Amino acid sequence: MGSVRTGDRLPPLEIEITRTLIVAGAIASRDYQDVHHDAELARRNGSPDIFMNILTTNGLVGRYITDHFGPTAVLRKVAIRLGTPNYPGDTMVLTGTVEEFDGDTATVRVVGDNGIGRHVTGTVTVTVPMQGAR
Amino acid sequence: MSEVHDELWMSLKAYEGRATAVGRAGKDPVNEPMIRHWCEALGDTNPAYSGADAIAPPTMLQAWTMGGLSGHTGRSQAYDDLLTRLDEAGCTSVVATDCEQEYLRPLRPGDEITFDAVIESVSDRKTTKLGTGYFVTTRMDVRVGPDLVGTHRFRILKYAPLRKTPTAPTAPKAPRPRPVINRDNAGFWEGVDRHRLLIQRCTGCSTLRFPWLPGCNACGGLDWDTAEASGEGTVYSYVVVHHPPFPAFAESAHAADVAGPYAVGLIELAEGVRMISNVVGVPYDKVRIGLPVRLEFRRHEDPGGSFVLPVFRVHGGEV
Protein backbone atom coordinates (compact mmCIF):
# COMPACT_ATOMS: atom_id res chain seq x y z
CA MET A 1 0.00 0.00 0.00
CA GLY A 2 1.32 3.44 -0.84
CA SER A 3 0.60 6.36 1.42
CA VAL A 4 -3.01 7.24 2.10
CA ARG A 5 -4.12 10.86 1.95
CA THR A 6 -7.31 12.67 2.69
CA GLY A 7 -9.10 13.26 -0.57
CA ASP A 8 -7.73 10.09 -2.24
CA ARG A 9 -10.20 8.54 -4.63
CA LEU A 10 -10.39 4.75 -4.77
CA PRO A 11 -10.58 3.21 -8.23
CA PRO A 12 -14.19 2.31 -9.03
CA LEU A 13 -15.38 -1.29 -8.74
CA GLU A 14 -18.06 -2.46 -11.16
CA ILE A 15 -20.31 -5.24 -9.98
CA GLU A 16 -22.70 -7.01 -12.33
CA ILE A 17 -25.95 -7.53 -10.47
CA THR A 18 -26.83 -11.01 -11.65
CA ARG A 19 -29.72 -13.06 -10.36
CA THR A 20 -27.09 -15.52 -9.14
CA LEU A 21 -25.29 -12.86 -7.10
CA ILE A 22 -28.54 -11.72 -5.50
CA VAL A 23 -29.65 -15.23 -4.56
CA ALA A 24 -26.20 -16.49 -3.54
CA GLY A 25 -25.60 -13.39 -1.40
CA ALA A 26 -28.97 -13.73 0.31
CA ILE A 27 -28.42 -17.38 1.11
CA ALA A 28 -24.79 -16.88 2.20
CA SER A 29 -26.08 -14.28 4.66
CA ARG A 30 -28.87 -16.69 5.68
CA ASP A 31 -31.57 -14.28 4.57
CA TYR A 32 -34.49 -16.27 3.19
CA GLN A 33 -36.89 -13.34 2.63
CA ASP A 34 -38.76 -14.26 -0.55
CA VAL A 35 -38.09 -10.88 -2.20
CA HIS A 36 -34.44 -11.91 -2.52
CA HIS A 37 -35.01 -15.17 -4.39
CA ASP A 38 -38.61 -15.53 -5.60
CA ALA A 39 -39.49 -13.16 -8.44
CA GLU A 40 -43.15 -14.20 -8.40
CA LEU A 41 -43.62 -13.30 -4.74
CA ALA A 42 -41.48 -10.18 -5.10
CA ARG A 43 -43.88 -8.96 -7.80
CA ARG A 44 -46.86 -9.73 -5.64
CA ASN A 45 -45.26 -7.47 -3.03
CA GLY A 46 -45.12 -4.64 -5.55
CA SER A 47 -41.48 -5.03 -6.60
CA PRO A 48 -40.69 -5.49 -10.32
CA ASP A 49 -38.25 -8.32 -9.54
CA ILE A 50 -36.09 -9.81 -6.80
CA PHE A 51 -33.53 -7.39 -5.37
CA MET A 52 -30.26 -7.57 -3.45
CA ASN A 53 -30.49 -7.82 0.34
CA ILE A 54 -28.80 -5.25 2.52
CA LEU A 55 -26.27 -7.73 3.95
CA THR A 56 -24.92 -8.49 0.49
CA THR A 57 -24.56 -4.78 -0.23
CA ASN A 58 -22.84 -4.40 3.15
CA GLY A 59 -20.47 -7.25 2.32
CA LEU A 60 -19.68 -5.80 -1.11
CA VAL A 61 -18.87 -2.41 0.45
CA GLY A 62 -16.53 -4.18 2.89
CA ARG A 63 -14.95 -6.11 0.03
CA TYR A 64 -14.44 -2.90 -1.98
CA ILE A 65 -12.45 -1.42 0.91
CA THR A 66 -10.32 -4.48 1.70
CA ASP A 67 -9.71 -5.13 -2.03
CA HIS A 68 -8.20 -1.66 -2.16
CA PHE A 69 -6.30 -1.50 1.15
CA GLY A 70 -5.16 -5.12 1.09
CA PRO A 71 -5.40 -8.16 3.39
CA THR A 72 -3.74 -6.44 6.36
CA ALA A 73 -6.45 -3.76 6.48
CA VAL A 74 -8.88 -4.21 9.37
CA LEU A 75 -12.49 -3.11 9.05
CA ARG A 76 -13.66 -1.22 12.15
CA LYS A 77 -17.03 0.13 11.06
CA VAL A 78 -19.29 -0.22 8.07
CA ALA A 79 -22.41 1.96 8.04
CA ILE A 80 -24.60 2.01 4.94
CA ARG A 81 -27.93 3.40 3.81
CA LEU A 82 -29.82 1.95 0.88
CA GLY A 83 -31.57 3.88 -1.87
CA THR A 84 -32.68 2.43 -5.20
CA PRO A 85 -32.67 -1.37 -5.23
CA ASN A 86 -30.19 -3.59 -7.07
CA TYR A 87 -32.32 -5.56 -9.53
CA PRO A 88 -31.00 -8.35 -11.79
CA GLY A 89 -29.40 -7.17 -15.00
CA ASP A 90 -28.16 -3.90 -13.55
CA THR A 91 -24.56 -2.91 -12.83
CA MET A 92 -23.49 -1.21 -9.64
CA VAL A 93 -20.40 0.97 -9.63
CA LEU A 94 -18.81 1.52 -6.24
CA THR A 95 -16.66 4.60 -5.75
CA GLY A 96 -14.91 5.81 -2.62
CA THR A 97 -13.14 8.88 -1.26
CA VAL A 98 -10.86 9.02 1.78
CA GLU A 99 -12.47 11.64 3.98
CA GLU A 100 -10.06 11.46 6.86
CA PHE A 101 -6.76 9.76 7.61
CA ASP A 102 -5.10 9.99 11.00
CA GLY A 103 -1.96 7.90 10.67
CA ASP A 104 -3.33 4.39 10.52
CA THR A 105 -7.10 4.73 10.33
CA ALA A 106 -8.98 5.93 7.27
CA THR A 107 -12.58 7.01 7.01
CA VAL A 108 -13.84 6.31 3.51
CA ARG A 109 -17.06 7.61 2.04
CA VAL A 110 -18.48 4.98 -0.32
CA VAL A 111 -21.19 5.45 -2.93
CA GLY A 112 -22.73 2.76 -5.15
CA ASP A 113 -24.74 3.84 -8.18
CA ASN A 114 -26.76 1.55 -10.41
CA GLY A 115 -28.69 2.16 -13.61
CA ILE A 116 -31.69 3.59 -11.80
CA GLY A 117 -30.03 5.73 -9.16
CA ARG A 118 -28.03 5.69 -5.98
CA HIS A 119 -28.15 2.22 -4.43
CA VAL A 120 -25.98 2.80 -1.41
CA THR A 121 -24.18 5.52 0.50
CA GLY A 122 -21.93 4.59 3.37
CA THR A 123 -18.98 5.30 5.55
CA VAL A 124 -16.27 2.75 6.32
CA THR A 125 -13.65 3.06 9.01
CA VAL A 126 -10.61 0.92 8.29
CA THR A 127 -7.26 0.54 9.99
CA VAL A 128 -4.35 0.26 7.60
CA PRO A 129 -1.33 -1.09 9.51
CA MET A 130 2.30 -0.70 8.47
CA GLN A 131 1.61 2.66 6.92
CA GLY A 132 4.81 3.89 5.31
CA ALA A 133 6.74 0.73 6.22
CA ARG A 134 7.72 0.22 2.60
CA MET B 1 -43.26 16.10 9.78
CA SER B 2 -46.36 17.02 11.73
CA GLU B 3 -46.48 16.78 15.47
CA VAL B 4 -49.72 14.90 15.33
CA HIS B 5 -48.99 11.37 16.43
CA ASP B 6 -51.57 8.81 15.54
CA GLU B 7 -52.86 6.28 18.00
CA LEU B 8 -51.00 3.48 16.28
CA TRP B 9 -47.73 5.31 16.72
CA MET B 10 -48.39 5.72 20.44
CA SER B 11 -48.75 1.96 20.78
CA LEU B 12 -45.67 1.35 18.61
CA LYS B 13 -43.62 3.76 20.67
CA ALA B 14 -44.24 1.55 23.70
CA TYR B 15 -41.99 -1.08 22.12
CA GLU B 16 -38.92 1.14 22.32
CA GLY B 17 -36.36 -0.31 24.68
CA ARG B 18 -37.89 -3.77 24.66
CA ALA B 19 -35.56 -6.71 24.19
CA THR B 20 -36.07 -8.90 21.14
CA ALA B 21 -33.32 -11.36 22.02
CA VAL B 22 -31.48 -12.04 25.25
CA GLY B 23 -28.37 -14.19 25.37
CA ARG B 24 -29.42 -16.08 22.27
CA ALA B 25 -26.84 -18.43 20.75
CA GLY B 26 -25.86 -18.42 17.10
CA LYS B 27 -27.07 -21.50 15.24
CA ASP B 28 -23.56 -22.45 14.15
CA PRO B 29 -20.15 -21.59 15.49
CA VAL B 30 -18.14 -19.33 13.20
CA ASN B 31 -16.96 -21.82 10.60
CA GLU B 32 -14.89 -22.16 7.44
CA PRO B 33 -17.60 -23.51 5.11
CA MET B 34 -19.96 -20.59 5.73
CA ILE B 35 -17.06 -18.17 5.31
CA ARG B 36 -16.10 -19.80 2.04
CA HIS B 37 -19.68 -19.72 0.73
CA TRP B 38 -19.92 -16.05 1.61
CA CYS B 39 -16.63 -15.24 -0.13
CA GLU B 40 -17.69 -17.20 -3.22
CA ALA B 41 -21.05 -15.44 -3.38
CA LEU B 42 -19.54 -11.98 -3.00
CA GLY B 43 -16.45 -12.60 -5.09
CA ASP B 44 -14.27 -11.71 -2.11
CA THR B 45 -10.76 -13.15 -2.59
CA ASN B 46 -9.17 -11.50 0.45
CA PRO B 47 -6.54 -14.04 1.67
CA ALA B 48 -7.27 -12.99 5.29
CA TYR B 49 -10.48 -15.08 5.05
CA SER B 50 -8.81 -18.44 4.33
CA GLY B 51 -5.92 -20.54 5.53
CA ALA B 52 -4.62 -21.46 8.95
CA ASP B 53 -5.10 -18.08 10.62
CA ALA B 54 -8.32 -17.15 8.83
CA ILE B 55 -10.73 -14.58 10.18
CA ALA B 56 -14.37 -14.30 9.14
CA PRO B 57 -15.23 -11.34 6.91
CA PRO B 58 -16.29 -8.74 9.48
CA THR B 59 -19.38 -7.87 7.40
CA MET B 60 -20.66 -11.42 8.06
CA LEU B 61 -21.43 -10.28 11.62
CA GLN B 62 -25.19 -10.51 11.25
CA ALA B 63 -25.04 -13.78 9.29
CA TRP B 64 -23.89 -15.59 12.45
CA THR B 65 -27.03 -14.42 14.26
CA MET B 66 -29.59 -15.31 11.59
CA GLY B 67 -32.31 -17.85 12.29
CA GLY B 68 -32.36 -19.08 8.68
CA LEU B 69 -35.30 -21.10 7.42
CA SER B 70 -35.91 -22.83 10.71
CA GLY B 71 -35.86 -19.63 12.78
CA HIS B 72 -34.84 -19.26 16.38
CA THR B 73 -36.53 -21.15 19.15
CA GLY B 74 -37.61 -19.30 22.25
CA ARG B 75 -37.85 -16.15 20.20
CA SER B 76 -38.78 -13.06 22.17
CA GLN B 77 -42.24 -11.82 21.30
CA ALA B 78 -41.67 -8.07 21.25
CA TYR B 79 -40.37 -7.74 17.70
CA ASP B 80 -42.96 -10.12 16.23
CA ASP B 81 -45.73 -8.30 18.09
CA LEU B 82 -44.55 -4.97 16.78
CA LEU B 83 -44.42 -6.26 13.20
CA THR B 84 -47.85 -7.87 13.58
CA ARG B 85 -49.33 -4.56 14.74
CA LEU B 86 -47.87 -2.88 11.71
CA ASP B 87 -49.20 -5.64 9.44
CA GLU B 88 -52.66 -5.15 10.88
CA ALA B 89 -52.38 -1.43 10.23
CA GLY B 90 -51.76 -2.17 6.55
CA CYS B 91 -47.99 -1.79 6.72
CA THR B 92 -47.48 -5.23 5.23
CA SER B 93 -44.29 -4.61 3.26
CA VAL B 94 -40.81 -4.37 4.68
CA VAL B 95 -37.51 -3.09 3.35
CA ALA B 96 -34.16 -2.76 5.10
CA THR B 97 -32.81 0.78 4.84
CA ASP B 98 -29.76 1.06 7.09
CA CYS B 99 -27.10 -1.20 8.51
CA GLU B 100 -24.39 0.09 10.83
CA GLN B 101 -21.84 -2.37 12.10
CA GLU B 102 -18.91 -1.90 14.40
CA TYR B 103 -16.28 -4.61 14.76
CA LEU B 104 -14.35 -4.75 18.04
CA ARG B 105 -12.36 -7.84 17.24
CA PRO B 106 -12.30 -10.32 14.36
CA LEU B 107 -14.31 -13.55 14.57
CA ARG B 108 -12.45 -16.78 13.87
CA PRO B 109 -13.57 -20.31 13.06
CA GLY B 110 -14.62 -21.98 16.29
CA ASP B 111 -15.93 -18.82 17.97
CA GLU B 112 -19.39 -19.40 19.42
CA ILE B 113 -21.39 -16.23 19.45
CA THR B 114 -24.34 -15.10 21.54
CA PHE B 115 -26.34 -11.94 21.03
CA ASP B 116 -28.77 -9.56 22.66
CA ALA B 117 -31.06 -7.33 20.67
CA VAL B 118 -33.27 -4.42 21.57
CA ILE B 119 -35.80 -2.25 19.73
CA GLU B 120 -34.02 1.08 19.84
CA SER B 121 -36.59 3.34 18.23
CA VAL B 122 -39.78 3.55 16.20
CA SER B 123 -40.08 6.61 13.98
CA ASP B 124 -43.05 8.87 13.39
CA ARG B 125 -45.22 7.94 10.49
CA LYS B 126 -43.23 8.76 7.35
CA THR B 127 -44.28 9.06 3.76
CA THR B 128 -41.68 7.69 1.37
CA LYS B 129 -41.51 6.86 -2.32
CA LEU B 130 -42.46 3.28 -1.46
CA GLY B 131 -45.42 4.15 0.70
CA THR B 132 -46.29 5.35 4.18
CA GLY B 133 -44.97 3.59 7.23
CA TYR B 134 -42.62 3.50 10.18
CA PHE B 135 -38.87 3.05 10.52
CA VAL B 136 -37.97 0.51 13.19
CA THR B 137 -34.38 0.48 14.47
CA THR B 138 -32.92 -2.43 16.39
CA ARG B 139 -29.49 -2.79 17.93
CA MET B 140 -27.75 -6.08 18.43
CA ASP B 141 -24.70 -6.74 20.58
CA VAL B 142 -22.71 -9.81 19.57
CA ARG B 143 -20.48 -11.55 22.11
CA VAL B 144 -18.06 -14.42 22.34
CA GLY B 145 -18.15 -15.52 25.95
CA PRO B 146 -18.28 -12.30 27.97
CA ASP B 147 -16.50 -10.21 25.31
CA LEU B 148 -18.38 -7.83 23.07
CA VAL B 149 -17.06 -8.50 19.54
CA GLY B 150 -19.38 -6.35 17.46
CA THR B 151 -22.53 -4.28 17.33
CA HIS B 152 -25.08 -4.24 14.60
CA ARG B 153 -27.70 -1.53 14.19
CA PHE B 154 -30.38 -2.28 11.68
CA ARG B 155 -33.24 -0.15 10.37
CA ILE B 156 -36.23 -1.32 8.42
CA LEU B 157 -39.15 0.52 6.90
CA LYS B 158 -42.41 -1.27 7.49
CA TYR B 159 -44.90 0.31 5.11
CA ALA B 160 -48.18 0.18 3.26
CA PRO B 161 -47.17 -0.11 -0.41
CA LEU B 162 -48.50 2.58 -2.72
CA ARG B 163 -51.40 1.36 -4.80
CA LYS B 164 -50.57 1.57 -8.45
CA THR B 165 -53.86 2.82 -9.88
CA PRO B 166 -53.54 1.66 -13.49
CA THR B 167 -52.29 -1.76 -12.53
CA ALA B 168 -54.81 -3.14 -10.07
CA PRO B 169 -54.86 -6.95 -10.38
CA THR B 170 -58.40 -6.89 -11.77
CA ALA B 171 -57.66 -4.23 -14.38
CA PRO B 172 -57.84 -5.49 -17.94
CA LYS B 173 -54.61 -5.55 -19.89
CA ALA B 174 -53.84 -2.07 -21.13
CA PRO B 175 -54.76 -1.97 -24.82
CA ARG B 176 -51.90 -1.97 -27.26
CA PRO B 177 -51.78 1.19 -29.37
CA ARG B 178 -52.97 0.51 -32.93
CA PRO B 179 -50.59 1.03 -35.84
CA VAL B 180 -51.04 4.28 -37.74
CA ILE B 181 -51.83 3.26 -41.30
CA ASN B 182 -51.55 5.67 -44.24
CA ARG B 183 -51.34 5.47 -48.03
CA ASP B 184 -47.57 4.99 -47.95
CA ASN B 185 -47.51 2.06 -45.54
CA ALA B 186 -50.92 0.44 -46.13
CA GLY B 187 -49.35 -2.34 -48.20
CA PHE B 188 -47.06 -3.25 -45.33
CA TRP B 189 -49.90 -3.60 -42.84
CA GLU B 190 -52.02 -5.58 -45.33
CA GLY B 191 -49.09 -7.98 -45.55
CA VAL B 192 -48.82 -8.22 -41.76
CA ASP B 193 -52.53 -9.03 -41.58
CA ARG B 194 -51.81 -12.03 -43.82
CA HIS B 195 -48.73 -12.92 -41.70
CA ARG B 196 -46.29 -11.79 -44.37
CA LEU B 197 -43.56 -9.27 -43.67
CA LEU B 198 -43.11 -7.31 -46.90
CA ILE B 199 -40.08 -5.17 -47.65
CA GLN B 200 -40.33 -2.50 -50.32
CA ARG B 201 -38.00 -2.92 -53.32
CA CYS B 202 -37.20 -0.24 -55.86
CA THR B 203 -37.94 -1.55 -59.34
CA GLY B 204 -35.38 0.89 -60.74
CA CYS B 205 -32.28 -0.10 -58.76
CA SER B 206 -33.54 -3.11 -56.73
CA THR B 207 -32.58 -1.46 -53.39
CA LEU B 208 -34.61 -2.77 -50.48
CA ARG B 209 -36.06 -0.20 -48.10
CA PHE B 210 -37.76 -0.21 -44.74
CA PRO B 211 -39.87 1.38 -43.34
CA TRP B 212 -42.11 1.93 -46.33
CA LEU B 213 -41.62 5.25 -48.12
CA PRO B 214 -42.94 6.84 -51.31
CA GLY B 215 -39.57 6.89 -53.06
CA CYS B 216 -36.19 5.17 -53.23
CA ASN B 217 -33.45 6.69 -51.09
CA ALA B 218 -30.78 5.32 -53.43
CA CYS B 219 -32.01 6.41 -56.89
CA GLY B 220 -35.11 8.49 -56.23
CA GLY B 221 -37.27 6.10 -58.21
CA LEU B 222 -40.99 6.08 -57.37
CA ASP B 223 -41.86 2.59 -58.60
CA TRP B 224 -41.58 -0.37 -56.35
CA ASP B 225 -42.62 -3.93 -55.70
CA THR B 226 -42.14 -6.04 -52.58
CA ALA B 227 -39.94 -8.85 -51.32
CA GLU B 228 -41.16 -11.07 -48.50
CA ALA B 229 -38.80 -11.28 -45.53
CA SER B 230 -37.64 -14.76 -44.58
CA GLY B 231 -38.29 -13.85 -40.94
CA GLU B 232 -34.73 -14.47 -39.78
CA GLY B 233 -32.86 -11.64 -38.12
CA THR B 234 -30.61 -10.52 -35.30
CA VAL B 235 -30.82 -7.85 -32.62
CA TYR B 236 -28.81 -4.99 -34.09
CA SER B 237 -29.38 -2.72 -31.10
CA TYR B 238 -31.90 -2.22 -28.33
CA VAL B 239 -32.95 0.04 -25.48
CA VAL B 240 -34.72 -0.87 -22.25
CA VAL B 241 -37.45 1.54 -21.25
CA HIS B 242 -37.72 1.75 -17.47
CA HIS B 243 -39.66 4.95 -17.15
CA PRO B 244 -42.36 5.95 -17.64
CA PRO B 245 -44.09 2.59 -17.05
CA PHE B 246 -46.21 1.58 -20.04
CA PRO B 247 -48.29 -1.51 -19.25
CA ALA B 248 -49.34 -1.91 -22.90
CA PHE B 249 -45.74 -2.61 -23.89
CA ALA B 250 -44.65 -4.68 -20.89
CA GLU B 251 -43.49 -8.05 -22.15
CA SER B 252 -44.41 -10.20 -19.19
CA ALA B 253 -46.62 -13.08 -18.24
CA HIS B 254 -48.08 -10.63 -15.73
CA ALA B 255 -48.35 -7.77 -18.14
CA ALA B 256 -51.77 -6.96 -16.76
CA ASP B 257 -50.41 -6.14 -13.35
CA VAL B 258 -46.77 -5.33 -13.96
CA ALA B 259 -45.96 -2.17 -15.84
CA GLY B 260 -42.31 -3.13 -15.69
CA PRO B 261 -39.45 -2.25 -18.00
CA TYR B 262 -39.57 -3.45 -21.61
CA ALA B 263 -37.02 -3.82 -24.36
CA VAL B 264 -37.33 -2.12 -27.73
CA GLY B 265 -35.25 -3.92 -30.33
CA LEU B 266 -33.79 -2.72 -33.61
CA ILE B 267 -33.87 -5.93 -35.64
CA GLU B 268 -31.64 -6.43 -38.64
CA LEU B 269 -33.45 -8.74 -41.04
CA ALA B 270 -31.52 -11.33 -43.03
CA GLU B 271 -32.33 -9.23 -46.11
CA GLY B 272 -30.32 -6.34 -44.64
CA VAL B 273 -32.97 -3.80 -43.65
CA ARG B 274 -33.67 -2.95 -40.02
CA MET B 275 -36.95 -2.53 -38.20
CA ILE B 276 -38.05 -1.61 -34.71
CA SER B 277 -40.07 -4.24 -32.87
CA ASN B 278 -40.46 -6.19 -29.67
CA VAL B 279 -38.04 -8.94 -28.72
CA VAL B 280 -40.05 -11.71 -27.06
CA GLY B 281 -39.27 -15.00 -25.37
CA VAL B 282 -36.68 -13.55 -22.99
CA PRO B 283 -36.91 -11.10 -20.09
CA TYR B 284 -36.19 -7.49 -21.05
CA ASP B 285 -32.84 -7.66 -19.25
CA LYS B 286 -31.64 -10.63 -21.30
CA VAL B 287 -31.90 -8.90 -24.66
CA ARG B 288 -28.43 -8.53 -26.17
CA ILE B 289 -26.93 -7.24 -29.39
CA GLY B 290 -26.41 -10.11 -31.82
CA LEU B 291 -29.15 -12.38 -30.46
CA PRO B 292 -30.65 -14.40 -33.33
CA VAL B 293 -34.39 -13.84 -33.59
CA ARG B 294 -37.23 -15.12 -35.76
CA LEU B 295 -40.36 -13.33 -36.93
CA GLU B 296 -43.69 -14.15 -35.34
CA PHE B 297 -47.10 -12.52 -35.66
CA ARG B 298 -49.28 -11.63 -32.72
CA ARG B 299 -52.96 -10.81 -32.82
CA HIS B 300 -54.14 -8.16 -30.38
CA GLU B 301 -57.77 -7.95 -29.37
CA ASP B 302 -59.09 -4.44 -29.16
CA PRO B 303 -62.50 -2.79 -28.80
CA GLY B 304 -61.85 -1.20 -32.19
CA GLY B 305 -61.29 -4.62 -33.82
CA SER B 306 -58.36 -6.99 -33.56
CA PHE B 307 -55.09 -6.35 -35.36
CA VAL B 308 -51.78 -8.10 -35.98
CA LEU B 309 -48.27 -6.95 -35.08
CA PRO B 310 -44.93 -8.48 -36.09
CA VAL B 311 -42.61 -9.35 -33.17
CA PHE B 312 -39.31 -11.22 -32.95
CA ARG B 313 -38.76 -14.28 -30.81
CA VAL B 314 -35.31 -15.25 -29.56
CA HIS B 315 -34.26 -18.68 -30.89
CA GLY B 316 -34.62 -21.39 -28.31
CA GLY B 317 -36.40 -19.10 -25.84
CA GLU B 318 -34.19 -18.93 -22.77
CA VAL B 319 -30.68 -17.54 -23.00
mmCIF file of C-alpha atoms in Angstrom, chain A residues 1-82:
data_model
loop_
_atom_site.group_PDB
_atom_site.id
_atom_site.type_symbol
_atom_site.label_atom_id
_atom_site.label_comp_id
_atom_site.label_asym_id
_atom_site.label_seq_id
_atom_site.Cartn_x
_atom_site.Cartn_y
_atom_site.Cartn_z
ATOM 1 C CA MET A 1 0.000 0.000 0.000
ATOM 2 C CA GLY A 2 1.317 3.443 -0.842
ATOM 3 C CA SER A 3 0.596 6.358 1.424
ATOM 4 C CA VAL A 4 -3.013 7.241 2.104
ATOM 5 C CA ARG A 5 -4.118 10.864 1.954
ATOM 6 C CA THR A 6 -7.313 12.665 2.695
ATOM 7 C CA GLY A 7 -9.103 13.258 -0.571
ATOM 8 C CA ASP A 8 -7.735 10.092 -2.242
ATOM 9 C CA ARG A 9 -10.196 8.536 -4.633
ATOM 10 C CA LEU A 10 -10.390 4.751 -4.766
ATOM 11 C CA PRO A 11 -10.577 3.208 -8.233
ATOM 12 C CA PRO A 12 -14.193 2.314 -9.025
ATOM 13 C CA LEU A 13 -15.383 -1.289 -8.736
ATOM 14 C CA GLU A 14 -18.063 -2.457 -11.161
ATOM 15 C CA ILE A 15 -20.312 -5.236 -9.985
ATOM 16 C CA GLU A 16 -22.703 -7.015 -12.329
ATOM 17 C CA ILE A 17 -25.945 -7.527 -10.472
ATOM 18 C CA THR A 18 -26.825 -11.006 -11.649
ATOM 19 C CA ARG A 19 -29.723 -13.061 -10.359
ATOM 20 C CA THR A 20 -27.092 -15.521 -9.135
ATOM 21 C CA LEU A 21 -25.286 -12.856 -7.096
ATOM 22 C CA ILE A 22 -28.544 -11.716 -5.497
ATOM 23 C CA VAL A 23 -29.655 -15.229 -4.563
ATOM 24 C CA ALA A 24 -26.203 -16.494 -3.539
ATOM 25 C CA GLY A 25 -25.599 -13.386 -1.401
ATOM 26 C CA ALA A 26 -28.973 -13.729 0.305
ATOM 27 C CA ILE A 27 -28.422 -17.385 1.110
ATOM 28 C CA ALA A 28 -24.792 -16.880 2.195
ATOM 29 C CA SER A 29 -26.078 -14.278 4.660
ATOM 30 C CA ARG A 30 -28.868 -16.693 5.678
ATOM 31 C CA ASP A 31 -31.565 -14.277 4.568
ATOM 32 C CA TYR A 32 -34.488 -16.272 3.187
ATOM 33 C CA GLN A 33 -36.885 -13.341 2.631
ATOM 34 C CA ASP A 34 -38.761 -14.262 -0.551
ATOM 35 C CA VAL A 35 -38.092 -10.884 -2.198
ATOM 36 C CA HIS A 36 -34.443 -11.906 -2.521
ATOM 37 C CA HIS A 37 -35.009 -15.174 -4.393
ATOM 38 C CA ASP A 38 -38.609 -15.533 -5.602
ATOM 39 C CA ALA A 39 -39.488 -13.159 -8.445
ATOM 40 C CA GLU A 40 -43.154 -14.198 -8.397
ATOM 41 C CA LEU A 41 -43.622 -13.303 -4.737
ATOM 42 C CA ALA A 42 -41.482 -10.179 -5.104
ATOM 43 C CA ARG A 43 -43.882 -8.962 -7.800
ATOM 44 C CA ARG A 44 -46.863 -9.733 -5.641
ATOM 45 C CA ASN A 45 -45.256 -7.465 -3.034
ATOM 46 C CA GLY A 46 -45.119 -4.643 -5.545
ATOM 47 C CA SER A 47 -41.476 -5.031 -6.596
ATOM 48 C CA PRO A 48 -40.688 -5.490 -10.318
ATOM 49 C CA ASP A 49 -38.253 -8.320 -9.543
ATOM 50 C CA ILE A 50 -36.094 -9.809 -6.796
ATOM 51 C CA PHE A 51 -33.529 -7.387 -5.372
ATOM 52 C CA MET A 52 -30.261 -7.567 -3.451
ATOM 53 C CA ASN A 53 -30.487 -7.822 0.343
ATOM 54 C CA ILE A 54 -28.796 -5.245 2.522
ATOM 55 C CA LEU A 55 -26.269 -7.731 3.947
ATOM 56 C CA THR A 56 -24.917 -8.488 0.486
ATOM 57 C CA THR A 57 -24.555 -4.779 -0.227
ATOM 58 C CA ASN A 58 -22.838 -4.397 3.145
ATOM 59 C CA GLY A 59 -20.468 -7.252 2.319
ATOM 60 C CA LEU A 60 -19.677 -5.795 -1.114
ATOM 61 C CA VAL A 61 -18.872 -2.414 0.447
ATOM 62 C CA GLY A 62 -16.533 -4.178 2.888
ATOM 63 C CA ARG A 63 -14.948 -6.105 0.028
ATOM 64 C CA TYR A 64 -14.439 -2.900 -1.976
ATOM 65 C CA ILE A 65 -12.450 -1.423 0.911
ATOM 66 C CA THR A 66 -10.321 -4.483 1.702
ATOM 67 C CA ASP A 67 -9.707 -5.127 -2.028
ATOM 68 C CA HIS A 68 -8.202 -1.665 -2.155
ATOM 69 C CA PHE A 69 -6.304 -1.501 1.147
ATOM 70 C CA GLY A 70 -5.159 -5.124 1.094
ATOM 71 C CA PRO A 71 -5.396 -8.159 3.393
ATOM 72 C CA THR A 72 -3.738 -6.436 6.361
ATOM 73 C CA ALA A 73 -6.447 -3.764 6.480
ATOM 74 C CA VAL A 74 -8.880 -4.212 9.371
ATOM 75 C CA LEU A 75 -12.488 -3.105 9.050
ATOM 76 C CA ARG A 76 -13.661 -1.219 12.146
ATOM 77 C CA LYS A 77 -17.030 0.127 11.063
ATOM 78 C CA VAL A 78 -19.286 -0.216 8.068
ATOM 79 C CA ALA A 79 -22.410 1.964 8.038
ATOM 80 C CA ILE A 80 -24.599 2.012 4.942
ATOM 81 C CA ARG A 81 -27.926 3.401 3.807
ATOM 82 C CA LEU A 82 -29.817 1.949 0.876
#
